PDB file of C-alpha atoms in Angstrom:
ATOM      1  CA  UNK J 147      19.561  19.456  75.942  1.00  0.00           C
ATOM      2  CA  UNK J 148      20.511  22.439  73.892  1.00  0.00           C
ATOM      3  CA  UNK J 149      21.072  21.976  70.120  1.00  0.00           C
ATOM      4  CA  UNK J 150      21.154  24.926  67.569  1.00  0.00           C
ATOM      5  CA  UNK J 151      18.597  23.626  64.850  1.00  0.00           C
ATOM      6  CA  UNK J 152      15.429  21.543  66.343  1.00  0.00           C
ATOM      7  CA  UNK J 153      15.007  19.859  63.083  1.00  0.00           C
ATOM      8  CA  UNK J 154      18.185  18.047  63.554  1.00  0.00           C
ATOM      9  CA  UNK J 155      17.175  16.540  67.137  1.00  0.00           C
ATOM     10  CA  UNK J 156      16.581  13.281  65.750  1.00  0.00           C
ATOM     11  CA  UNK J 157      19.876  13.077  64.457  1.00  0.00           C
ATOM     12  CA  UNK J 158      21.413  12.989  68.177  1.00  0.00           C
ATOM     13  CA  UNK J 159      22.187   9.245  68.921  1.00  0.00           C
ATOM     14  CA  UNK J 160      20.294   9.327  72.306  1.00  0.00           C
ATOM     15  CA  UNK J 161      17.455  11.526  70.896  1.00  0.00           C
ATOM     16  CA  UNK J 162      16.750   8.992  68.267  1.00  0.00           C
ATOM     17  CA  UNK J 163      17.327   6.131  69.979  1.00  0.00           C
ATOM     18  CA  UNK J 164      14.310   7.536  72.534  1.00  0.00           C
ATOM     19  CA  UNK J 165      12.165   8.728  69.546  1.00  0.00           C
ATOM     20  CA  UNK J 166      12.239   5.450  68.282  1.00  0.00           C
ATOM     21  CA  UNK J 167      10.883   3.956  71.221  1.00  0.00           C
ATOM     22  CA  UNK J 168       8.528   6.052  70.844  1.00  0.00           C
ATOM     23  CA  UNK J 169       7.313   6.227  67.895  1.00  0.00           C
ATOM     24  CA  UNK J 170       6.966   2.560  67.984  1.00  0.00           C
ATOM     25  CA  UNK J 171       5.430   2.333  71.243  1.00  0.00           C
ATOM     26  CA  UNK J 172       2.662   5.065  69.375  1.00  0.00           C
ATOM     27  CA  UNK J 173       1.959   2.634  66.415  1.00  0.00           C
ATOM     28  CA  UNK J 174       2.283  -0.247  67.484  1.00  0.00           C
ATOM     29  CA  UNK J 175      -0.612   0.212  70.092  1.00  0.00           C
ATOM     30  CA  UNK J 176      -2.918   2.238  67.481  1.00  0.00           C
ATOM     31  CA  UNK J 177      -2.070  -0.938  64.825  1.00  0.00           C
ATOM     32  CA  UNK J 178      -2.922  -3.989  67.106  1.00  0.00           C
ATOM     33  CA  UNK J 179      -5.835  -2.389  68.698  1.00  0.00           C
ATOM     34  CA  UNK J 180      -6.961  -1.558  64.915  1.00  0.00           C
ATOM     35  CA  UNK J 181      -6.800  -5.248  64.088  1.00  0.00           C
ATOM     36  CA  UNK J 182      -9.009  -5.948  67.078  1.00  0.00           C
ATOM     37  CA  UNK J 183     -11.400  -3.502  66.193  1.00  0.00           C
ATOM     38  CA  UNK J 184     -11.723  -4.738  62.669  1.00  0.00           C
ATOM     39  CA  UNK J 185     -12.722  -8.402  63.629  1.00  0.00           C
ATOM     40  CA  UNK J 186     -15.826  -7.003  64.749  1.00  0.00           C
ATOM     41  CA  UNK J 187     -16.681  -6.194  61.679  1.00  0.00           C
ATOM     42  CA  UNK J 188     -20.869  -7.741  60.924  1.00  0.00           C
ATOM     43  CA  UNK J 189     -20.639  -8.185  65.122  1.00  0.00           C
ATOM     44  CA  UNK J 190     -21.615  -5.593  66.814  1.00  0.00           C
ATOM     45  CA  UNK J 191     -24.217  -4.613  68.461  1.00  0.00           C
ATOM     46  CA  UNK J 192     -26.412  -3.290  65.984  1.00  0.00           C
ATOM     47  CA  UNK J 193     -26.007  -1.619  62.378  1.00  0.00           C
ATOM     48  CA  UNK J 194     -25.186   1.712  63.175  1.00  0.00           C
ATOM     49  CA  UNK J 195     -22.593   0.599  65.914  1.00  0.00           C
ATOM     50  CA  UNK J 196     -21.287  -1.637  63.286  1.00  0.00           C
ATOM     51  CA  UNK J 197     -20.534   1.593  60.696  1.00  0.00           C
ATOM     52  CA  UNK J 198     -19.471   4.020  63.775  1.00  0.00           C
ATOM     53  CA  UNK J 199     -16.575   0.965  65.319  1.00  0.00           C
ATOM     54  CA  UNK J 200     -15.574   0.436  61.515  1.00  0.00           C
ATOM     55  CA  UNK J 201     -14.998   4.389  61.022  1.00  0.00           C
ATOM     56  CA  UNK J 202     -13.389   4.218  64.216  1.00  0.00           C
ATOM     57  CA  UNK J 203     -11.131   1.268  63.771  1.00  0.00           C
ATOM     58  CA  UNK J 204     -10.499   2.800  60.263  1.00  0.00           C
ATOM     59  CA  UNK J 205      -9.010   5.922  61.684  1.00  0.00           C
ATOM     60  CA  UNK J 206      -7.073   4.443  64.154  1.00  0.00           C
ATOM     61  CA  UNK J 207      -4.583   2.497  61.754  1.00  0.00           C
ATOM     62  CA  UNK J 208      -4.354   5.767  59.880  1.00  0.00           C
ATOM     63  CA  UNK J 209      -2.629   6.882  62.985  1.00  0.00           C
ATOM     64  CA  UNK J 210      -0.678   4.214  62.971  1.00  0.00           C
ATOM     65  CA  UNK J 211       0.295   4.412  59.827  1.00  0.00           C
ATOM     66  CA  UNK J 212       1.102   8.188  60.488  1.00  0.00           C
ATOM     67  CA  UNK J 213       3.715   6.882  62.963  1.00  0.00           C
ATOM     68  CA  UNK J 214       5.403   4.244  60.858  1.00  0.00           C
ATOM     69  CA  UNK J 215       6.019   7.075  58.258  1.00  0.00           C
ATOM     70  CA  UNK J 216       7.693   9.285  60.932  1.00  0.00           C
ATOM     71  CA  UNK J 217       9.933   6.010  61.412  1.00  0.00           C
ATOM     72  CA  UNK J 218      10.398   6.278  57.668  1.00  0.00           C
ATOM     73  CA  UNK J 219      11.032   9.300  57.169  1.00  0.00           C
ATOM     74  CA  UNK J 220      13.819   9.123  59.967  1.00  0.00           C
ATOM     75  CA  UNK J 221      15.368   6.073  58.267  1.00  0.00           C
ATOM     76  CA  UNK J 222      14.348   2.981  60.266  1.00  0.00           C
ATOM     77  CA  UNK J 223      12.918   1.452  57.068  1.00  0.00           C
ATOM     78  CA  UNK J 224       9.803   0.953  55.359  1.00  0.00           C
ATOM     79  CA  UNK J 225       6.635   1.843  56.338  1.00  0.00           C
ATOM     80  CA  UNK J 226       5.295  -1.379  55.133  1.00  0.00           C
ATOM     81  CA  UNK J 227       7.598  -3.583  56.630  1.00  0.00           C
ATOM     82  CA  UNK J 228       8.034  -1.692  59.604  1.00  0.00           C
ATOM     83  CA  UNK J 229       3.939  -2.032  60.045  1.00  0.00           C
ATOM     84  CA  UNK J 230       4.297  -5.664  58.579  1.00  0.00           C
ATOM     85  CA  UNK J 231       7.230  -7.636  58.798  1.00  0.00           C
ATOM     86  CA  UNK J 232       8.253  -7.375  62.409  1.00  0.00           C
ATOM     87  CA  UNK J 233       7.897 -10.375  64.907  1.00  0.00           C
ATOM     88  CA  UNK J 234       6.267 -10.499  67.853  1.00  0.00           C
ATOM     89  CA  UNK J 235       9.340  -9.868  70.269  1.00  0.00           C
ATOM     90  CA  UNK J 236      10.228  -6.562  68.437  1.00  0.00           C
ATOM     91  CA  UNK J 237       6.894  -5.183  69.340  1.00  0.00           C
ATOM     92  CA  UNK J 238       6.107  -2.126  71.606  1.00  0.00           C
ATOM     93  CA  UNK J 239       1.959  -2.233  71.850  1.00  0.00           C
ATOM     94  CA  UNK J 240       0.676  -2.845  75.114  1.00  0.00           C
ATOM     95  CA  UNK J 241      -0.460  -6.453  76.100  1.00  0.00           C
ATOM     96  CA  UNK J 242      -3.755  -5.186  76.720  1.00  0.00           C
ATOM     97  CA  UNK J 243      -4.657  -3.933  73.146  1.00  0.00           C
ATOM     98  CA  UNK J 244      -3.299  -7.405  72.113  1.00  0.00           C
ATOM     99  CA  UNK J 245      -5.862  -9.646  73.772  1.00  0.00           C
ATOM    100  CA  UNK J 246      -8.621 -11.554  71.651  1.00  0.00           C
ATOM    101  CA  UNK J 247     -11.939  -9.728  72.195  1.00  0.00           C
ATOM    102  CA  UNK J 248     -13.384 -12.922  73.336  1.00  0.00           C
ATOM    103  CA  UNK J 249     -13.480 -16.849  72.747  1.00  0.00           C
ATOM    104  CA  UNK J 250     -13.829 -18.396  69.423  1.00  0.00           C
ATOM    105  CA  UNK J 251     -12.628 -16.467  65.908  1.00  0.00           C
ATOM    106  CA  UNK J 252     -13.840 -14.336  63.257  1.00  0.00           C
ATOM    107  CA  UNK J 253     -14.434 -16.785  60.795  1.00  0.00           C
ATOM    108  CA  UNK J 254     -15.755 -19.800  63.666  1.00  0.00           C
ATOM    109  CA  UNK J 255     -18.053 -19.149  66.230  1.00  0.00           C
ATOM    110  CA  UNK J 256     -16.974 -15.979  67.839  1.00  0.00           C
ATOM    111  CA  UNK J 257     -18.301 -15.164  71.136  1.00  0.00           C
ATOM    112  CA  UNK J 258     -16.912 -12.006  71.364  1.00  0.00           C
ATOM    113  CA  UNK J 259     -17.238  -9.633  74.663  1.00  0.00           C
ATOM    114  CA  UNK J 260     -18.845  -6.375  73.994  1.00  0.00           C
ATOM    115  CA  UNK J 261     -18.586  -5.061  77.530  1.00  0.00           C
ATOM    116  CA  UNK J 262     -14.377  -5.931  77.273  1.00  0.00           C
ATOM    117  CA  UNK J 263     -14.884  -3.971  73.973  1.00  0.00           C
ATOM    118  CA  UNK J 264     -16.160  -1.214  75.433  1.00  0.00           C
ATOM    119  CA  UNK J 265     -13.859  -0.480  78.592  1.00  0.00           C
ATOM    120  CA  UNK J 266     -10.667  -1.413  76.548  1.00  0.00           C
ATOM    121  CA  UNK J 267     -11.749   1.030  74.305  1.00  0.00           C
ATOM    122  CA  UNK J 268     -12.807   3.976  76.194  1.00  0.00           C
ATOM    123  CA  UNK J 269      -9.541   3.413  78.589  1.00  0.00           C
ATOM    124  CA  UNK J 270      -7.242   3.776  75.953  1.00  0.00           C
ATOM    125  CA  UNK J 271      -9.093   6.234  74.256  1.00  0.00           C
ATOM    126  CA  UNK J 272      -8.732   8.334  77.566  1.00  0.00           C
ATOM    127  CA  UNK J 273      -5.567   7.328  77.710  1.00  0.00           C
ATOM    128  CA  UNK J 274      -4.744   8.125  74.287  1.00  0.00           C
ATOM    129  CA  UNK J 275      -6.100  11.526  74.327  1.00  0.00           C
ATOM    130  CA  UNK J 276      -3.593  12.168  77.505  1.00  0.00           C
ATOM    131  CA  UNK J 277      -0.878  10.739  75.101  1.00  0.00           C
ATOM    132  CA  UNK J 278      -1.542  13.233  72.141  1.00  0.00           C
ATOM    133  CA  UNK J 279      -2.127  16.207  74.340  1.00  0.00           C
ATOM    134  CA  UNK J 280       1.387  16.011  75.806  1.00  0.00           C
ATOM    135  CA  UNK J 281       2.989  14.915  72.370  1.00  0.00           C
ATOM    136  CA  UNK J 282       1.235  18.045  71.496  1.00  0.00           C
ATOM    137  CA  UNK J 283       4.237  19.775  73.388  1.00  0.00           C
ATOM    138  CA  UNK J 284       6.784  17.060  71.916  1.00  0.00           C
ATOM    139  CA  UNK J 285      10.443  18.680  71.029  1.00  0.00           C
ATOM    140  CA  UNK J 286      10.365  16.477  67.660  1.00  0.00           C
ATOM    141  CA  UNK J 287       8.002  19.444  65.533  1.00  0.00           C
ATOM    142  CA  UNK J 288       6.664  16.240  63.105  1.00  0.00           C
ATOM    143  CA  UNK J 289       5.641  14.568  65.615  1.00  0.00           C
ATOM    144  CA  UNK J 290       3.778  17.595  67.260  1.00  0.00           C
ATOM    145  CA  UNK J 291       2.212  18.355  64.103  1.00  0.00           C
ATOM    146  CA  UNK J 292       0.830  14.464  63.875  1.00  0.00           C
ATOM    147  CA  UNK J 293      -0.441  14.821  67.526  1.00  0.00           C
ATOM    148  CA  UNK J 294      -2.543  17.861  66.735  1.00  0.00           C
ATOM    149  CA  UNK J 295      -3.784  16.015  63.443  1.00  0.00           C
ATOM    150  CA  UNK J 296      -4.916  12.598  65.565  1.00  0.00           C
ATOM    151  CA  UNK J 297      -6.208  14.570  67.915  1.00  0.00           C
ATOM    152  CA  UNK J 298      -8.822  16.109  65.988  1.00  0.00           C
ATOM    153  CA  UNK J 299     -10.379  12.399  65.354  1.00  0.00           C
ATOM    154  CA  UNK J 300      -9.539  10.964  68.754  1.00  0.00           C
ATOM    155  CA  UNK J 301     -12.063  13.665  70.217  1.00  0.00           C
ATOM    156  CA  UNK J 302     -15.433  11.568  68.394  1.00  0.00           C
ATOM    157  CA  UNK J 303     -13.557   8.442  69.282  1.00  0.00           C
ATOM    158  CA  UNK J 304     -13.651   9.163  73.042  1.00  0.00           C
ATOM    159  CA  UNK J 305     -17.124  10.492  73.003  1.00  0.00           C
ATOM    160  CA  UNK J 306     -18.557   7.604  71.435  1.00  0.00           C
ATOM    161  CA  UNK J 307     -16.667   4.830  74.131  1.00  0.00           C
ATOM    162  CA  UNK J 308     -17.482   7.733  77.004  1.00  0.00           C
ATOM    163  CA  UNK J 309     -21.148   7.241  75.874  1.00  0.00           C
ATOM    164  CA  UNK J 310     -21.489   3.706  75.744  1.00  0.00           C
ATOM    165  CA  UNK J 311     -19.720   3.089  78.932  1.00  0.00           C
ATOM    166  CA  UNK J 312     -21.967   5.113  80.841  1.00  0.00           C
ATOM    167  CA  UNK J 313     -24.752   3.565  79.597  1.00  0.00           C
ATOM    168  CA  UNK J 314     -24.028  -0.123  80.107  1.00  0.00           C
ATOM    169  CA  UNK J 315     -22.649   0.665  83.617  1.00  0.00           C
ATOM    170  CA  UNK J 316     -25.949   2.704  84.443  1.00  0.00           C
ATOM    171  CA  UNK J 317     -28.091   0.331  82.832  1.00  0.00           C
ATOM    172  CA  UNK J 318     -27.817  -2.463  85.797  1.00  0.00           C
ATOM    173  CA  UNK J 319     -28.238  -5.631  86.115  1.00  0.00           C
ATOM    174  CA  UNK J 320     -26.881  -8.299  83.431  1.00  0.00           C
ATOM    175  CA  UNK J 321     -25.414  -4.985  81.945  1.00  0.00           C
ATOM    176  CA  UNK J 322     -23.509  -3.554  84.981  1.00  0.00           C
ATOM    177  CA  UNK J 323     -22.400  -6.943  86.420  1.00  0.00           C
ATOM    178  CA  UNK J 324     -20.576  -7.628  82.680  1.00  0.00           C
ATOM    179  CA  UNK J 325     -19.353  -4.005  82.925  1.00  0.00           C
ATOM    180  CA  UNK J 326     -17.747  -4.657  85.961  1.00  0.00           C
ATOM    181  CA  UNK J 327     -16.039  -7.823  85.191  1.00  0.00           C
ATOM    182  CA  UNK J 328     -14.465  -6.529  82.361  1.00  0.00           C
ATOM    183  CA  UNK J 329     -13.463  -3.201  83.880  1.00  0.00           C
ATOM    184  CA  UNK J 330     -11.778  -5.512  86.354  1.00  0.00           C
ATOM    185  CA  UNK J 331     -10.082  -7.541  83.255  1.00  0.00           C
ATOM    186  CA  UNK J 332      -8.809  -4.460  81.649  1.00  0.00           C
ATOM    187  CA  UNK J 333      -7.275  -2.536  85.187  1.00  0.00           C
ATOM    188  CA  UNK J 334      -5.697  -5.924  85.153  1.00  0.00           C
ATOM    189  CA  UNK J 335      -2.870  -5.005  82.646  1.00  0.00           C
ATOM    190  CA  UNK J 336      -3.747  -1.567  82.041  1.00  0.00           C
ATOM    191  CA  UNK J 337      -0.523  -0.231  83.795  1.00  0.00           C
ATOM    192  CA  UNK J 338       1.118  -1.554  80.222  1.00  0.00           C
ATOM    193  CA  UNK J 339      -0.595   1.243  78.231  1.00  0.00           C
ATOM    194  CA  UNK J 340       1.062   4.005  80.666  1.00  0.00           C
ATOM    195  CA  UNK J 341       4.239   2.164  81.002  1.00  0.00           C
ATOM    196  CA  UNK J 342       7.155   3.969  78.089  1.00  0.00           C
ATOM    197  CA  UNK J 343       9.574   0.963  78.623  1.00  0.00           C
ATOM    198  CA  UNK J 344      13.130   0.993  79.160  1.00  0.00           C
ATOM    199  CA  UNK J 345      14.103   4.316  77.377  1.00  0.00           C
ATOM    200  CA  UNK J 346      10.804   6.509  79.376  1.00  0.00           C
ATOM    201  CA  UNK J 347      13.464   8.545  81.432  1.00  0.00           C
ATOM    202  CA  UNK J 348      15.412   9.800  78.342  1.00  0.00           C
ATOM    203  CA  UNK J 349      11.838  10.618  76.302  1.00  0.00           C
ATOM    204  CA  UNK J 350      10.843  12.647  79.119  1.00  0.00           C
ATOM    205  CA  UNK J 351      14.583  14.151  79.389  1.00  0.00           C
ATOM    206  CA  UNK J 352      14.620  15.038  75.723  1.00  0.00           C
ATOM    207  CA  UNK J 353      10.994  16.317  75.987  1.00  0.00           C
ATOM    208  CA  UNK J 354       9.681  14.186  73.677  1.00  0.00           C
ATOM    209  CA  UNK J 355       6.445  13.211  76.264  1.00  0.00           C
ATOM    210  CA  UNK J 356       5.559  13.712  79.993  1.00  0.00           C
ATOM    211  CA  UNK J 357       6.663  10.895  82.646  1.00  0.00           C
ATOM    212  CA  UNK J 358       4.530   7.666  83.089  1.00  0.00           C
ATOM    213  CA  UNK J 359       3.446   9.167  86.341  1.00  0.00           C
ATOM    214  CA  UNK J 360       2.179  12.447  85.156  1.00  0.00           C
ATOM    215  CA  UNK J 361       0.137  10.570  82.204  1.00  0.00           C
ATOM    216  CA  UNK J 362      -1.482   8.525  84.537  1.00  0.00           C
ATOM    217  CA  UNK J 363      -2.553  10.678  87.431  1.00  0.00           C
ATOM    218  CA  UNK J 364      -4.035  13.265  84.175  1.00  0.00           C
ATOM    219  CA  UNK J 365      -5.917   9.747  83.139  1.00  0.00           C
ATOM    220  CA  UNK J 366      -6.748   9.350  86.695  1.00  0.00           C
ATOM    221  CA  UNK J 367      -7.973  12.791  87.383  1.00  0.00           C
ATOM    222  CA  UNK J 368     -10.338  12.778  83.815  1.00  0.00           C
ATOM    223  CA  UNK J 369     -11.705   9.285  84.468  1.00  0.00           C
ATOM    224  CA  UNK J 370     -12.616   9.791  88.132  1.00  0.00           C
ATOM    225  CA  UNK J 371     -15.812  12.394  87.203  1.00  0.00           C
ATOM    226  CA  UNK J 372     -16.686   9.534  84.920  1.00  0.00           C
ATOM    227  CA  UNK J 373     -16.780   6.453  87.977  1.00  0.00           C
ATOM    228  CA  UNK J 374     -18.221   8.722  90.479  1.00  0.00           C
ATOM    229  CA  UNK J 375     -21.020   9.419  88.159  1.00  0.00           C
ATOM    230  CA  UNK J 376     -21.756   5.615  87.655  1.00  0.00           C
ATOM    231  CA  UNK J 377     -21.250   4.710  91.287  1.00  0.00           C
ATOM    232  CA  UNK J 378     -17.821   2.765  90.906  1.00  0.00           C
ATOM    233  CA  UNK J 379     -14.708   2.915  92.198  1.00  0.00           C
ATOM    234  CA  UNK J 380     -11.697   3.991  90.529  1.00  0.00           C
ATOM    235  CA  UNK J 381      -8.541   2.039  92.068  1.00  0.00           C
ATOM    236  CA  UNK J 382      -5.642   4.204  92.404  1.00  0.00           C
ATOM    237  CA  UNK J 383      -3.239   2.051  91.261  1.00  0.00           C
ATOM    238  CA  UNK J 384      -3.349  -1.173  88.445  1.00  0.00           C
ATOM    239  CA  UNK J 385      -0.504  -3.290  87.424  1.00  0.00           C
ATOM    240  CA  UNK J 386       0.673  -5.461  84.595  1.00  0.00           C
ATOM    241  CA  UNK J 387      -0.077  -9.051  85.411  1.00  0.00           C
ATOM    242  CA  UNK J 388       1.373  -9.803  82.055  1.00  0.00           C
ATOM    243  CA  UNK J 389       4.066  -8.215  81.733  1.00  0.00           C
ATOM    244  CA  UNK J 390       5.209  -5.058  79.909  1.00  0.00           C
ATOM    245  CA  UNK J 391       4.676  -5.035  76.049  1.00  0.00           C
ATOM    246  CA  UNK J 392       7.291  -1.817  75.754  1.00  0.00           C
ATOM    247  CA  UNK J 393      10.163  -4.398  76.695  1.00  0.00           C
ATOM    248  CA  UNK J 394       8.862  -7.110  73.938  1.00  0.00           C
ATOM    249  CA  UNK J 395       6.954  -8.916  76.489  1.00  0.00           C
ATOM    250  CA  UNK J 396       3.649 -10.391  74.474  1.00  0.00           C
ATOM    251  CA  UNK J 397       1.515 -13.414  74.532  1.00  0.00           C
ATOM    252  CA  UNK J 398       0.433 -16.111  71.836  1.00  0.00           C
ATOM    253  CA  UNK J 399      -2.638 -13.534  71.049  1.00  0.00           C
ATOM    254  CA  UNK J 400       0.019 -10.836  69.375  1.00  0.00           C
ATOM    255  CA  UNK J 401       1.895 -13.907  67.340  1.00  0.00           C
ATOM    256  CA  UNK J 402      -1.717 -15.249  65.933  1.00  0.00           C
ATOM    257  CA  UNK J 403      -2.831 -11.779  65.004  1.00  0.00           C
ATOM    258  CA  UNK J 404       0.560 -10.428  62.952  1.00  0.00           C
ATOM    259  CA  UNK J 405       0.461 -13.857  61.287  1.00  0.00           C
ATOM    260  CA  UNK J 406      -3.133 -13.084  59.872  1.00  0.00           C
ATOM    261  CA  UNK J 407      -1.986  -9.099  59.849  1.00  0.00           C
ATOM    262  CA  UNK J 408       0.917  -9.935  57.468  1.00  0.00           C
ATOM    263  CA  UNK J 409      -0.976 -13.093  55.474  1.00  0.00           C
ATOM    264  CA  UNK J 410      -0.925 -10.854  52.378  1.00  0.00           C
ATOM    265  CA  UNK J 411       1.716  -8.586  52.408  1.00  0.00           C
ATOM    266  CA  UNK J 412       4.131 -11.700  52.633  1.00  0.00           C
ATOM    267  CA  UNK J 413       2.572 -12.333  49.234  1.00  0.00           C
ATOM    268  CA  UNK J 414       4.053  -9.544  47.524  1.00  0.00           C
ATOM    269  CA  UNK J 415       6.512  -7.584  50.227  1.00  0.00           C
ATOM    270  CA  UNK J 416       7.717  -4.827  47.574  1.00  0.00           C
ATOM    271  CA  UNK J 417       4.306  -4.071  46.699  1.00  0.00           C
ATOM    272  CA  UNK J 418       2.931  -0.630  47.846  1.00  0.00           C
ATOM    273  CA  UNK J 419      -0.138  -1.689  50.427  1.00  0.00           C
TER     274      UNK J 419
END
């Protein structure tokens, strides 16, 4: 594609129409697996995990947010609403990051799952990281410039799931049988957080992001170290049992968590949030 000024790329029908995608697919994923983080708020582990997850989880839907404004500032609509008003079907976030961290809620008895917590976390952290460094390259320059900004946060956020997967998987027993399960769980659907939907041939053809295969085997190769030095094995391949959140594919999990999400921005939709 050839165009004479890069800062009107997004102007290009097909360019935006794939930068959309996109951009969605980016926020959407950082804003439901926010939420998810945020319920476990007073339940983790112990105080200082509590403070790190919450700084973590805080950042995160600062990312997100930093996507929704690229959608504003392109003319989809508002930030707000964009973050806010949108059903359940017009999603792009993985099905994966939508799942329930565990039976019960919040508010009633939760018997959240620390060791799903952990390996959803650090997987899509990994995988996040493989994300932002290609975006890094993207031929839209704002959303390069976010890319570099996220990036300097994601680095702690990867180190700190790194750290406590390695240590639950080499602390055995109870520990590593839990770990396992729930690395199982998570490879289960985990194909949904590479996937870049319908439109992923005309991101990669505008340059806007590298090919679902490339970000995957990168994933692959940085994760592998990781397994070999815990004595697991790393499958080669993982599907989507669920289907594929970038074509609006989600379960009742996503549709219980916007309600809450939304619960007081319905209040007042023209207010500033």
């Amino acid at each position: 594609m050839i165009v004479t000024k890069p800062e009107e790329l997004h102007q290009l029908p097909e360019y935006k129409a794939a930068l959309v995608e996109l951009l969605f697919q980016l926020a959407d994923d950082d804003f439901i697996v926010a939420y998810r983080g945020s319920e476990w708020l007073g339940l983790a582990p112990h105080i200082e995990e509590d403070v790190a997850f919450s700084s973590i989880t805080q950042d995160t839907m600062g990312h997100a947010a930093m996507y929704y404004q690229l959608l504003e500032d392109i003319g989809i609509g508002r930030a707000d609403d964009l973050a806010h008003r949108r059903t359940a079907a017009e999603r792009r976030n993985a099905i994966l990051l939508e799942e329930v961290n565990g039976l019960g809620h919040y508010l009633h008895e939760p018997q959240y799952d620390w060791a799903f917590a952990v390996v959803r976390n650090y997987f899509y952290a990994q995988a996040k990281k493989v994300r932002i460094d290609s975006l890094k390259n993207c031929s839209y320059e704002p959303l390069s410039q976010v890319a570099v900004k996220v990036n300097m946060e994601l680095y702690y956020h990867l180190m700190h799931w790194k750290t406590w997967f390695v240590q639950l998987v080499n602390a055995g027993g109870e520990a590593r049988e839990r770990m396992k399960k729930a690395i199982e769980k998570v490879f289960d659907d985990f194909a949904g957080v590479f996937s870049l939907g319908e439109k992923g041939e005309k991101m990669v053809e505008c340059g806007l992001i590298d090919s679902e295969e490339v970000l995957k085997a990168r994933w692959l190769q940085i994760t592998k170290p990781v397994f070999e030095q815990t004595n697991l094995e790393l499958p080669s391949e993982f599907p989507m049992k669920r289907g594929n959140g970038r074509n609006g594919e989600h379960t009742p999990d996503l549709v219980e968590a916007l309600a809450i999400l939304s619960e007081v921005y319905r209040l007042d939709p023209l207010a500033i949030w």
